[in-house]
Amino acid sequence: MLEIKDLHVKVEDKDILKGINLTVHPGELHAIMGRNGSGKSTLANVIAGQESYEITSGDILYNGTSIISESPEERALAGIFMSFQYPVIIPGVNNTYFLKAALNAIRKHQGKTELDAVEFLKLIRKKLAVVEMDEKYLHRAVNDGFSGGEKKKNEILQMLTLEPALAILDETDSGLDIDALKIVAAGVNNYRRDDRAIVIITHYQRILKYLEADYVHVLINGKIAKSGGENLAEQLEEKGYSWLDN
Amino acid sequence: MHFLEKELNQLIQFWDEEPDALHTLRSSAFKQYKEVGLPNRKWEGWQFTDFSALEKTSYRLASPGDIPPVPETLPTIANCNRILIINGHFQENLSVLPDKVTVQTLQQAYATNPEIFNKAVVNNSNPFHNLNTALMNSGLAIIVGNNAVIDDPIHILYYTTGLTEPIMNHPLFLIVAGADSETTIIEHYAGATNVQYWQNVVTNIKLSNNAVLNHTRIQEEDHNGSHIADTVYSLGKDAQLNAFHFASGSSLYRQNIQVNLASSGASSMVNGLCIAKDHQHLDQHIIINHLKENCNSNQLFKYILSDTSAGVFNGRVIVSEGAQKTDAQQTTRNLLLTDKAMAHSNPQLEIYADDVKCSHGSTTGQLDENAIFYMRSRGIDVRTAQLLLISGFAKEVMETITNTNIDTYIDEKLTTWLEHIGVTL
Ligand SMILES: Nc1ncnc2c1ncn2[C@@H]1O[C@H](COP(=O)(O)OP(=O)(O)OP(=O)(O)O)[C@@H](O)[C@H]1O
Ligand SMILES: [Mg+2]
């Protein structure tokens, strides 16, 4: 589904990613860990199509075709979703309106009929229940006045509503209280399917207790320094990252 | 500026039913005007706007011959009383007015309400105001009775169309909201013409004690129009003003707004949305005079500027010595959609009392790239994302329009405007 080949990425003349290789198949859940500043969000953003990063070499294939020259919306329509590490506030743009516009853009692209307000409300109520969010959040502007944890739940709500094929979750588990963490994990498990893949970027082993990760990767200095199973996360928890430095 | 003097002389010569005293008033106002001429960039408070274009065309005063057949489709706002003025001429038979509201021509107002009339035309440091007094040729007095509660807004539509040569109008509106009255008045300027025209409006609005007035001013002149306006509000004890100024029209726009909080307990909210494109120049200059204690004032002005347009906001809040317990807030925000659009904001506070709460702020920015990326990453195309963000920017101020029909009207204007707007940032 996702194939990253020897990816090199620069930001403002600084090399951030220095040869990433990663293959994700449908049904898999990959976790990416690594120190602050190691390039995890850069990788997520490059996959989502953030244009301020410069790909100097390498390629990203999605379902076999290169997407590096595609716009962020083209990628989203094709089924790629990124949960933002720092979800953006969009003043004055109503959350319902935003989510309905996004969903209908995707449905239209898929050749499905667009949902009207009533149909959308029915759908969104089900999704709200999964992440235990109150309907009042729908009436606010996108992420406006949301607490850190509420913003993260809102990202999961969007994922559940838009039903992408590939979800990149950038620290969606950071800043959550214990209950919220369980809710987010439940949301991810609810979303999980054999034909969908998840890449979760995290600093903590605790989310992986709720999610069964097929692979854990460690990003060090712009490269994947080590890959393994869930026990790699446990090892990191114990020993820190320094044992992988060389 | 030959044409102005010529027009004044003709007006005095041919309008012989006008009282001599008014003729004298006109002549002396013109003298005042002539001493200083049109403002130039060296004048304080006028530095960002060039008025020289007004002198390049010989406008003549609108005459009775300038009434075209009334257009079949005129801008309409649902559920309103209506006062229709076409090319400066009051269309009484096409106007619909509620009881408890008296509408007078300026001559009638002068004859029956000289006090109101004279207060509005006093000599002024604004030369456009003096020019209006000298040349006033249109306008009405609208007097809302004491205790009157008028449910449906009074929509004054001043429409310019079907011109064959450049004309000018110098309308004077005298609006009095009686004691304890409640009214909504829409002062609406629009036009459709291929010929240049110039509006030089003075609106004098008095809120008597305890009156509540919602005043919406919509300026959507044709781009062949220049619109100059001087709007003065005077508030009596415990009076409440809710004003909204929407401006999208004319190539050259300058509005002076003055709010005089002249008695204790008065409160004013004066908000605005200015949207400009092409080469439009929209300039608003606002003075809030806190003259007495326990008054509050709120201002929120937003500008959305595209293409090579320019927006000017000059806001002054003056708190006089005796105006203790004043609460004054002023905010202006500019959104630039291209790198050639320009915003000049200059909020000022002058405080001569000690027990007051005042704040002001001004920001100028562009569309938030992160917000655009966020929306795109959800499948929304760039253009839609930009338009959502722009209308989101306008929303905060749009929400202060309390009448839903007025809100709908302006919102539709904004939506249509956005559909044709260029965003290059
Ligand atoms: N727009 C940018 N301009 C300059 N430097 C940037 C920019 N974006 C990222 N960087 C730099 O790239 C490096 C990698 O950042 P990135 O956000 O990918 O790290 P991360 O692994 O996600 O860290 P964290 O765990 O703290 O979220 C950092 O040193 C960061 O400062
Ligand atoms: Mg990060």
XYZ file of C-alpha atoms and ligand atoms in Angstrom:
703
model
C 0.000 0.000 0.000
C 2.730 2.447 1.017
C 6.268 2.128 -0.156
C 8.906 4.650 0.778
C 12.150 4.297 -1.086
C 15.417 5.879 -0.004
C 13.643 9.143 0.803
C 15.762 12.235 1.366
C 14.039 15.424 2.540
C 15.320 18.910 3.165
C 13.781 21.815 5.032
C 15.307 25.228 4.525
C 18.629 23.750 3.436
C 18.762 21.353 6.349
C 18.757 17.620 5.635
C 16.097 16.040 7.813
C 15.359 12.663 6.277
C 18.422 10.862 5.013
C 17.293 7.722 3.266
C 14.060 6.319 4.669
C 12.882 2.912 3.512
C 9.526 1.664 4.686
C 6.915 -0.685 3.301
C 3.399 -0.885 4.725
C 0.894 -3.489 3.586
C -2.875 -3.404 3.971
C -3.997 -4.576 7.385
C -0.715 -3.661 9.068
C -0.083 -1.310 11.926
C 3.375 0.225 12.097
C 4.662 2.283 14.981
C 7.429 4.809 14.508
C 9.355 6.010 17.522
C 12.319 8.288 17.895
C 13.760 11.284 19.696
C 12.363 14.763 19.462
C 13.523 16.331 16.241
C 14.479 13.052 14.606
C 12.184 13.688 11.638
C 9.007 11.720 12.421
C 6.585 14.567 11.720
C 8.582 15.518 8.674
C 7.985 12.017 7.315
C 4.263 12.183 8.092
C 3.923 15.607 6.501
C 5.821 14.618 3.398
C 3.480 11.664 2.930
C 0.488 13.997 3.342
C 1.920 16.429 0.801
C 3.059 19.407 2.863
C 4.769 21.570 0.281
C 7.322 23.305 2.467
C 9.463 20.162 2.531
C 11.750 19.461 -0.376
C 12.224 15.901 -1.524
C 15.777 15.779 -2.821
C 15.777 12.112 -3.784
C 13.847 8.908 -3.357
C 10.163 8.229 -3.862
C 6.861 7.558 -2.124
C 4.584 5.028 -3.775
C 0.966 4.623 -2.824
C -0.744 1.587 -4.287
C 2.147 1.294 -6.662
C 2.219 4.818 -8.060
C 4.419 7.709 -7.091
C 2.548 10.445 -5.250
C 5.328 12.934 -4.651
C 4.076 15.324 -7.296
C 0.462 15.109 -6.163
C -1.260 17.842 -4.178
C -2.346 17.238 -0.580
C -6.008 17.103 -1.632
C -5.305 14.572 -4.364
C -3.618 12.357 -1.803
C -6.497 12.794 0.633
C -9.008 11.917 -2.063
C -6.949 8.829 -2.851
C -7.301 7.718 0.771
C -4.320 9.103 2.688
C -5.029 10.723 6.040
C -2.716 12.347 8.553
C -3.716 13.057 12.113
C -1.767 16.225 12.925
C 0.625 16.377 15.843
C -0.626 19.937 16.271
C -4.162 20.158 14.838
C -4.759 23.577 13.324
C -7.399 26.030 14.506
C -9.546 27.346 11.674
C -11.320 30.423 13.005
C -14.855 31.002 11.797
C -15.125 27.672 9.954
C -17.746 25.479 11.541
C -16.618 21.962 12.427
C -19.682 20.271 10.916
C -19.458 22.309 7.762
C -15.766 21.506 7.398
C -16.144 17.795 7.961
C -19.149 17.552 5.672
C -17.286 19.430 2.922
C -14.325 17.068 3.302
C -16.467 13.945 3.317
C -18.462 15.039 0.297
C -15.306 15.931 -1.624
C -14.088 12.385 -0.996
C -17.467 10.795 -1.779
C -17.702 12.783 -4.976
C -14.242 11.602 -5.953
C -15.322 8.016 -5.296
C -18.386 8.474 -7.468
C -20.759 8.265 -4.517
C -23.630 10.628 -3.900
C -22.963 13.525 -1.587
C -24.619 13.412 1.812
C -27.159 16.049 2.717
C -27.281 17.682 6.127
C -29.614 15.109 7.645
C -27.723 12.077 6.353
C -24.481 13.606 7.492
C -25.826 14.260 10.974
C -26.929 10.648 11.272
C -23.490 9.432 10.280
C -21.544 11.844 12.440
C -23.571 10.977 15.530
C -22.390 7.379 15.269
C -18.794 8.503 14.923
C -19.102 10.937 17.813
C -20.254 8.066 19.996
C -17.093 6.086 19.224
C -14.828 8.868 20.457
C -17.273 9.875 23.214
C -17.467 13.451 21.991
C -20.395 15.714 22.687
C -22.348 17.063 19.746
C -21.620 20.607 20.893
C -18.104 20.334 19.432
C -19.659 20.171 15.991
C -21.044 23.658 16.345
C -17.727 25.251 17.179
C -15.123 26.430 14.715
C -12.620 23.722 13.810
C -10.395 23.086 16.860
C -11.212 26.559 18.149
C -11.097 26.562 21.917
C -10.581 22.775 21.958
C -8.277 21.446 24.675
C -5.219 19.480 23.602
C -6.977 16.165 24.183
C -10.161 17.320 22.465
C -8.185 18.274 19.394
C -6.705 14.772 19.248
C -10.127 13.175 19.594
C -11.348 15.456 16.840
C -8.587 14.105 14.586
C -9.776 10.571 15.270
C -13.351 11.671 14.617
C -12.245 12.965 11.231
C -10.441 9.723 10.469
C -13.495 7.662 11.378
C -15.725 9.879 9.252
C -13.514 10.118 6.185
C -12.547 6.429 6.305
C -9.172 6.678 4.585
C -7.226 3.627 3.454
C -3.992 4.774 5.049
C -3.895 6.685 8.318
C -0.726 8.303 9.596
C -1.260 9.256 13.236
C 1.332 11.720 14.426
C 1.466 11.587 18.224
C -2.280 11.301 18.484
C -1.643 9.700 21.876
C 0.372 12.606 23.295
C -1.234 14.802 25.922
C -4.156 12.466 26.552
C -5.474 11.525 29.976
C -5.916 7.826 30.725
C -9.549 7.698 29.648
C -8.948 9.705 26.496
C -6.070 7.412 25.591
C -8.399 4.427 25.787
C -10.964 6.245 23.674
C -8.429 7.136 21.009
C -7.143 3.558 20.996
C -10.715 2.296 20.667
C -11.204 4.692 17.772
C -8.126 3.347 16.025
C -9.227 -0.250 16.595
C -12.698 0.617 15.332
C -11.124 1.978 12.171
C -8.749 -0.923 11.682
C -9.549 -3.347 8.871
C -7.723 -5.790 6.660
C -7.776 -3.399 3.760
C -6.570 -0.423 5.778
C -3.144 0.424 7.109
C -2.032 2.536 10.038
C 1.261 4.223 10.799
C 1.359 5.576 14.311
C 4.084 7.919 15.477
C 4.455 7.806 19.234
C 6.783 8.409 22.135
C 5.095 5.934 24.433
C 4.725 2.238 24.657
C 1.412 2.691 26.512
C -0.730 3.191 23.377
C 0.756 0.020 21.939
C -0.740 -1.897 24.847
C -4.140 -1.189 23.332
C -3.112 -1.581 19.710
C -1.348 -4.552 18.316
C 1.546 -3.208 16.327
C 2.958 -5.456 13.657
C 6.174 -3.491 13.436
C 7.997 -0.930 15.492
C 10.599 1.289 13.819
C 13.070 3.632 15.404
C 13.958 6.785 13.544
C 17.353 8.163 14.402
C 18.969 11.067 12.659
C 16.780 10.870 9.572
C 17.051 7.108 9.084
C 15.286 4.028 10.349
C 17.952 2.687 12.671
C 16.118 -0.395 13.830
C 12.917 -2.265 13.141
C 11.304 -5.000 15.157
C 8.136 -6.184 16.839
C 6.345 -4.795 19.863
C 9.148 -5.907 22.130
C 11.347 -3.259 20.527
C 9.115 -0.649 22.096
C 9.555 -2.319 25.468
C 13.323 -2.343 25.045
C 13.269 1.365 24.197
C 11.157 2.110 27.234
C 13.791 0.438 29.400
C 17.003 1.529 27.787
C 16.195 4.797 26.018
C 17.476 5.555 22.551
C 21.184 5.726 23.336
C 21.787 2.025 22.972
C 20.946 2.404 19.287
C 23.360 5.308 18.724
C 26.619 4.577 17.067
C -12.402 73.541 -9.194
C -14.652 75.393 -11.552
C -17.517 73.001 -11.830
C -18.398 73.108 -8.139
C -18.702 76.867 -8.067
C -20.627 76.876 -11.302
C -23.064 74.326 -9.942
C -23.527 76.288 -6.723
C -24.241 79.515 -8.599
C -26.763 77.833 -10.835
C -28.451 76.188 -7.924
C -28.830 79.498 -6.056
C -29.934 81.294 -9.166
C -32.585 78.856 -10.320
C -33.908 77.528 -7.060
C -35.818 80.613 -6.103
C -38.368 78.943 -3.854
C -35.583 78.103 -1.449
C -35.495 80.498 1.546
C -32.856 83.209 1.404
C -31.400 81.980 4.663
C -30.579 78.657 3.028
C -28.967 80.425 0.116
C -26.840 82.344 2.559
C -25.973 79.135 4.378
C -24.884 77.520 1.125
C -22.714 80.452 0.130
C -20.975 80.659 3.449
C -20.378 76.891 3.559
C -18.910 77.072 0.091
C -16.641 79.880 1.201
C -15.423 77.695 4.054
C -14.814 74.878 1.645
C -12.957 77.066 -0.820
C -10.559 78.366 1.779
C -9.036 74.925 2.175
C -10.084 73.005 -0.913
C -10.081 69.232 -1.119
C -7.953 67.377 1.433
C -4.467 66.439 0.385
C -1.974 63.966 1.769
C -0.344 66.553 3.985
C -3.508 66.881 6.074
C -3.566 64.979 9.278
C -6.107 62.185 9.090
C -6.210 62.250 5.302
C -2.724 61.086 4.410
C -3.564 57.768 2.792
C -6.099 58.889 0.230
C -5.770 60.825 -2.974
C -8.870 62.827 -3.909
C -7.456 64.518 -6.991
C -9.494 62.236 -9.271
C -12.650 64.025 -8.116
C -11.447 67.219 -9.729
C -10.678 65.609 -13.054
C -14.304 65.127 -14.018
C -16.822 67.967 -14.342
C -19.721 66.532 -12.420
C -22.977 68.404 -12.498
C -25.678 68.216 -9.888
C -28.356 65.653 -10.662
C -31.377 67.298 -12.241
C -35.017 66.195 -12.589
C -34.109 65.010 -16.091
C -31.888 62.339 -14.572
C -34.665 59.985 -13.584
C -34.561 56.907 -15.766
C -37.383 54.387 -15.797
C -37.207 52.657 -12.431
C -35.223 49.426 -12.913
C -37.262 46.286 -12.544
C -34.815 44.642 -10.245
C -33.514 46.680 -7.395
C -31.539 45.361 -4.452
C -34.044 44.109 -1.920
C -33.818 43.080 1.678
C -36.689 40.939 2.883
C -39.332 42.335 5.230
C -38.424 45.985 5.138
C -40.180 49.302 4.869
C -38.692 51.148 1.957
C -37.599 54.617 0.991
C -36.485 54.652 -2.608
C -34.283 57.351 -4.066
C -33.152 57.133 -7.669
C -30.318 59.325 -8.898
C -31.006 61.620 -5.988
C -34.769 61.812 -6.456
C -37.103 60.543 -3.768
C -39.664 58.131 -5.263
C -42.437 58.724 -2.821
C -44.978 56.601 -4.664
C -42.618 53.626 -4.587
C -41.835 54.012 -0.931
C -43.538 52.230 1.927
C -43.394 53.654 5.391
C -44.612 52.609 8.795
C -46.735 54.750 11.084
C -44.947 56.653 13.798
C -42.226 57.642 11.366
C -42.260 61.053 9.724
C -40.405 61.561 6.490
C -39.777 65.103 5.340
C -37.956 66.698 2.476
C -35.062 68.891 3.510
C -37.119 72.045 2.863
C -39.880 70.756 5.105
C -37.345 69.813 7.746
C -35.808 73.237 7.545
C -39.206 74.868 7.958
C -40.484 72.674 10.783
C -37.378 71.381 12.539
C -34.810 74.148 12.114
C -33.008 73.038 15.254
C -32.230 69.573 13.917
C -31.394 70.977 10.559
C -29.037 73.638 11.820
C -27.174 71.261 14.099
C -26.416 69.001 11.179
C -25.021 71.662 8.915
C -22.737 73.505 11.310
C -19.431 74.438 9.879
C -17.026 71.588 9.979
C -13.333 70.922 9.610
C -14.178 68.327 6.994
C -14.320 70.150 3.635
C -16.603 67.496 2.156
C -19.115 68.264 4.857
C -19.057 71.968 3.988
C -19.359 71.116 0.335
C -22.401 69.033 1.150
C -23.993 71.960 2.985
C -23.278 74.217 0.034
C -24.622 71.859 -2.591
C -27.135 69.664 -0.765
C -29.632 68.678 -3.377
C -31.135 65.497 -2.082
C -31.841 63.611 1.084
C -34.565 63.439 3.683
C -35.328 63.886 7.322
C -36.565 60.724 8.993
C -38.053 61.200 12.390
C -39.013 58.245 14.528
C -41.522 59.232 17.168
C -40.972 58.937 20.888
C -41.777 55.457 22.207
C -42.201 54.095 18.692
C -41.163 50.498 18.249
C -40.734 49.814 14.547
C -40.485 46.092 13.890
C -39.454 45.989 10.254
C -36.304 47.839 9.216
C -36.595 51.071 7.234
C -34.592 50.447 4.104
C -33.370 53.623 2.425
C -32.164 52.597 -0.995
C -30.204 55.257 -2.826
C -29.724 53.906 -6.297
C -27.762 55.411 -9.152
C -28.356 54.172 -12.666
C -28.991 55.047 -16.297
C -26.672 58.056 -16.353
C -25.838 59.809 -19.584
C -23.227 62.149 -18.183
C -21.265 62.438 -14.943
C -23.445 63.612 -12.098
C -22.949 64.296 -8.439
C -25.278 64.252 -5.495
C -24.827 65.840 -2.113
C -27.436 64.092 -0.012
C -28.170 65.111 3.540
C -29.974 62.674 5.792
C -31.289 63.786 9.127
C -32.335 60.891 11.287
C -33.871 61.269 14.693
C -34.669 58.288 16.879
C -37.194 59.506 19.434
C -36.909 58.905 23.151
C -37.484 55.256 24.109
C -37.905 54.282 20.468
C -36.551 51.145 18.792
C -35.735 51.165 15.098
C -33.575 49.554 12.469
C -32.516 51.785 9.603
C -30.603 50.598 6.568
C -28.822 53.289 4.619
C -28.009 51.610 1.356
C -26.103 52.966 -1.627
C -25.885 50.989 -4.824
C -25.503 51.687 -8.484
C -25.206 50.269 -11.952
C -23.892 52.587 -14.631
C -21.093 53.029 -17.145
C -20.814 56.713 -16.358
C -18.863 58.231 -13.515
C -20.676 59.698 -10.571
C -19.885 61.155 -7.217
C -21.826 60.892 -3.990
C -20.995 63.233 -1.166
C -23.250 62.228 1.692
C -23.798 63.660 5.135
C -25.850 61.629 7.580
C -26.662 63.089 10.924
C -28.198 60.696 13.376
C -29.556 61.641 16.734
C -30.485 59.031 19.313
C -32.684 60.588 21.954
C -32.635 59.419 25.537
C -33.027 55.685 25.877
C -33.458 55.137 22.136
C -32.234 51.928 20.529
C -31.116 52.272 16.951
C -29.685 49.630 14.667
C -28.069 51.379 11.748
C -26.718 49.352 8.854
C -24.895 51.217 6.164
C -24.298 49.349 2.927
C -22.053 50.982 0.379
C -21.986 48.961 -2.807
C -21.755 51.695 -5.395
C -20.801 50.875 -8.946
C -17.053 50.994 -9.513
C -17.699 54.094 -11.616
C -18.806 55.858 -8.481
C -16.848 57.726 -5.841
C -18.454 57.760 -2.453
C -17.612 60.268 0.239
C -19.549 60.201 3.468
C -19.672 61.931 6.775
C -21.729 60.061 9.348
C -22.290 61.651 12.728
C -24.057 59.935 15.591
C -25.070 61.757 18.776
C -26.280 59.649 21.640
C -28.501 60.808 24.469
C -28.745 59.367 27.943
C -28.780 55.537 28.006
C -29.201 55.443 24.246
C -27.912 52.387 22.443
C -26.445 52.364 18.967
C -25.679 49.189 17.033
C -24.116 50.160 13.744
C -22.719 48.005 10.989
C -20.894 49.462 7.997
C -20.480 47.227 5.006
C -18.483 48.595 2.111
C -17.707 46.815 -1.110
C -18.389 49.425 -3.741
C -17.006 52.524 -5.497
C -13.498 53.074 -6.742
C -12.838 55.754 -4.170
C -14.469 55.631 -0.766
C -13.876 57.798 2.214
C -16.140 57.757 5.199
C -15.771 59.781 8.336
C -17.686 58.355 11.241
C -18.098 60.273 14.423
C -19.827 58.951 17.486
C -20.579 61.439 20.217
C -21.416 59.758 23.490
C -22.889 62.971 24.791
C -24.819 61.772 27.842
C -24.131 59.246 30.546
C -25.010 55.604 30.086
C -24.915 55.666 26.293
C -23.399 52.739 24.483
C -22.311 52.267 20.919
C -21.190 49.323 18.893
C -19.845 50.352 15.516
C -18.567 47.484 13.449
C -17.697 47.099 9.839
C -16.637 44.870 7.017
C -14.824 46.295 4.025
C -14.088 44.149 1.006
C -12.058 45.513 -1.869
C -10.652 44.281 -5.128
C -9.220 45.643 -8.384
C -7.930 49.117 -7.759
C -10.479 50.134 -5.130
C -9.460 52.440 -2.332
C -11.636 52.199 0.778
C -10.869 54.585 3.611
C -12.672 54.874 6.932
C -11.863 57.361 9.618
C -13.599 56.943 12.928
C -13.738 59.098 15.997
C -15.462 57.966 19.142
C -15.945 60.845 21.544
C -16.505 59.763 25.101
C -17.846 62.992 26.529
C -19.721 61.794 29.606
C -19.321 59.168 32.307
C -20.476 55.540 32.212
C -20.551 55.151 28.455
C -19.151 52.265 26.518
C -18.072 51.849 22.942
C -17.068 48.873 20.879
C -15.542 48.790 17.440
C -14.596 45.856 15.295
C -13.578 46.538 11.726
C -12.386 43.933 9.275
C -10.928 44.478 5.839
C -10.487 41.849 3.145
C -8.264 43.195 0.412
C -7.513 41.599 -2.921
C -5.775 42.568 -6.181
C -4.215 46.022 -5.930
C -6.812 47.440 -3.577
C -6.099 49.502 -0.505
C -7.882 49.703 2.811
C -7.437 52.471 5.330
C -8.663 52.415 8.882
C -8.008 55.312 11.144
C -9.690 54.978 14.495
C -9.507 57.413 17.353
C -11.087 56.991 20.727
C -11.077 60.183 22.747
C -11.994 59.962 26.407
C -12.686 63.423 27.796
C -11.796 64.547 31.266
C -15.221 63.981 32.774
C -15.846 60.638 31.106
C -15.064 58.386 34.069
C -15.996 54.690 33.973
C -15.608 54.664 30.224
C -15.261 51.267 28.600
C -13.877 51.513 25.085
C -12.681 48.689 22.858
C -11.340 49.012 19.370
C -10.124 46.247 17.093
C -9.205 46.259 13.461
C -8.087 43.278 11.414
C -6.907 43.202 7.837
C -6.647 40.193 5.609
C -4.490 40.623 2.532
C -5.155 38.211 -0.324
C -2.427 39.369 -2.680
C 0.989 40.883 -2.160
C -0.094 44.048 -3.956
C -3.028 44.795 -1.676
C -2.303 47.364 1.004
C -3.688 48.018 4.452
C -3.082 51.073 6.574
C -4.353 50.877 10.117
C -3.883 53.444 12.739
C -5.778 52.934 15.965
C -5.347 55.744 18.472
C -6.390 56.259 22.044
C -6.483 59.646 23.742
C -7.425 59.407 27.375
C -7.971 62.379 29.645
C -9.828 60.578 32.434
C -8.281 58.172 34.948
C -10.957 55.639 35.799
C -11.415 54.008 32.405
C -11.060 50.678 30.638
C -9.726 51.021 27.124
C -8.058 48.715 24.672
C -7.166 48.762 21.056
C -5.489 46.430 18.662
C -4.725 46.060 15.017
C -3.473 43.124 13.006
C -2.693 42.574 9.359
C -2.159 39.109 8.007
C -2.541 36.710 5.153
C -4.365 33.437 4.895
C -2.902 30.928 7.327
C -0.908 28.434 5.260
C -1.206 25.790 7.967
C -4.974 26.074 7.984
C -5.047 25.773 4.208
C -2.847 22.672 4.325
C -4.999 21.202 7.076
C -8.128 21.533 4.952
C -6.407 20.255 1.822
C -5.125 17.239 3.730
C -8.789 16.386 4.310
C -9.599 16.465 0.609
C -10.808 20.050 0.261
C -9.376 21.788 -2.807
C -7.193 24.889 -2.426
C -9.747 27.350 -3.725
C -12.494 26.078 -1.442
C -10.075 26.050 1.481
C -9.142 29.670 0.810
C -12.756 30.779 0.503
C -13.719 28.955 3.686
C -10.907 30.656 5.518
C -11.836 34.084 4.150
C -15.482 33.762 5.086
C -14.350 32.398 8.435
C -12.378 35.602 8.892
C -15.467 37.691 8.136
C -17.711 35.625 10.353
C -16.750 37.178 13.672
C -17.920 40.591 12.540
C -20.820 39.304 10.421
C -22.229 37.666 13.525
C -22.790 41.081 15.060
C -25.551 41.828 12.547
C -28.637 41.015 14.560
C -31.305 41.249 11.868
C -31.333 37.976 9.915
C -32.631 39.508 6.684
C -29.859 42.086 6.663
C -27.354 39.395 7.540
C -28.603 37.236 4.669
C -28.348 40.128 2.233
C -24.766 41.018 3.164
C -23.749 37.386 3.392
C -24.958 36.797 -0.161
C -22.996 39.824 -1.325
C -19.908 38.475 0.372
C -20.370 35.023 -1.143
C -20.791 36.397 -4.656
C -17.819 38.659 -4.163
C -15.690 35.739 -3.014
C -16.591 33.690 -6.066
C -14.811 36.213 -8.254
C -11.917 37.092 -6.054
C -8.241 36.514 -6.728
C -6.034 34.976 -4.077
C -2.377 34.822 -4.956
C -0.736 34.314 -1.610
N 9.591 24.247 8.671
C 10.759 23.943 9.262
N 11.766 24.829 9.240
C 12.941 24.552 9.829
N 13.208 23.405 10.461
C 12.263 22.492 10.511
C 10.966 22.718 9.929
N 10.210 21.627 10.130
C 10.994 20.765 10.826
N 12.204 21.283 11.054
C 13.305 20.637 11.774
O 13.408 19.322 11.342
C 13.743 18.467 12.398
C 12.755 17.334 12.463
O 11.498 17.846 12.896
P 10.230 16.913 13.097
O 9.117 17.808 13.454
O 10.107 16.052 11.936
O 10.696 16.077 14.384
P 9.881 14.984 15.188
O 10.659 13.743 15.092
O 8.485 14.946 14.761
O 10.007 15.564 16.666
P 8.959 15.531 17.898
O 9.105 14.199 18.523
O 9.445 16.593 18.788
O 7.616 15.796 17.345
C 13.777 19.332 13.653
O 15.119 19.634 13.929
C 13.026 20.545 13.256
O 13.505 21.667 13.934
Mg 6.707 15.410 15.615
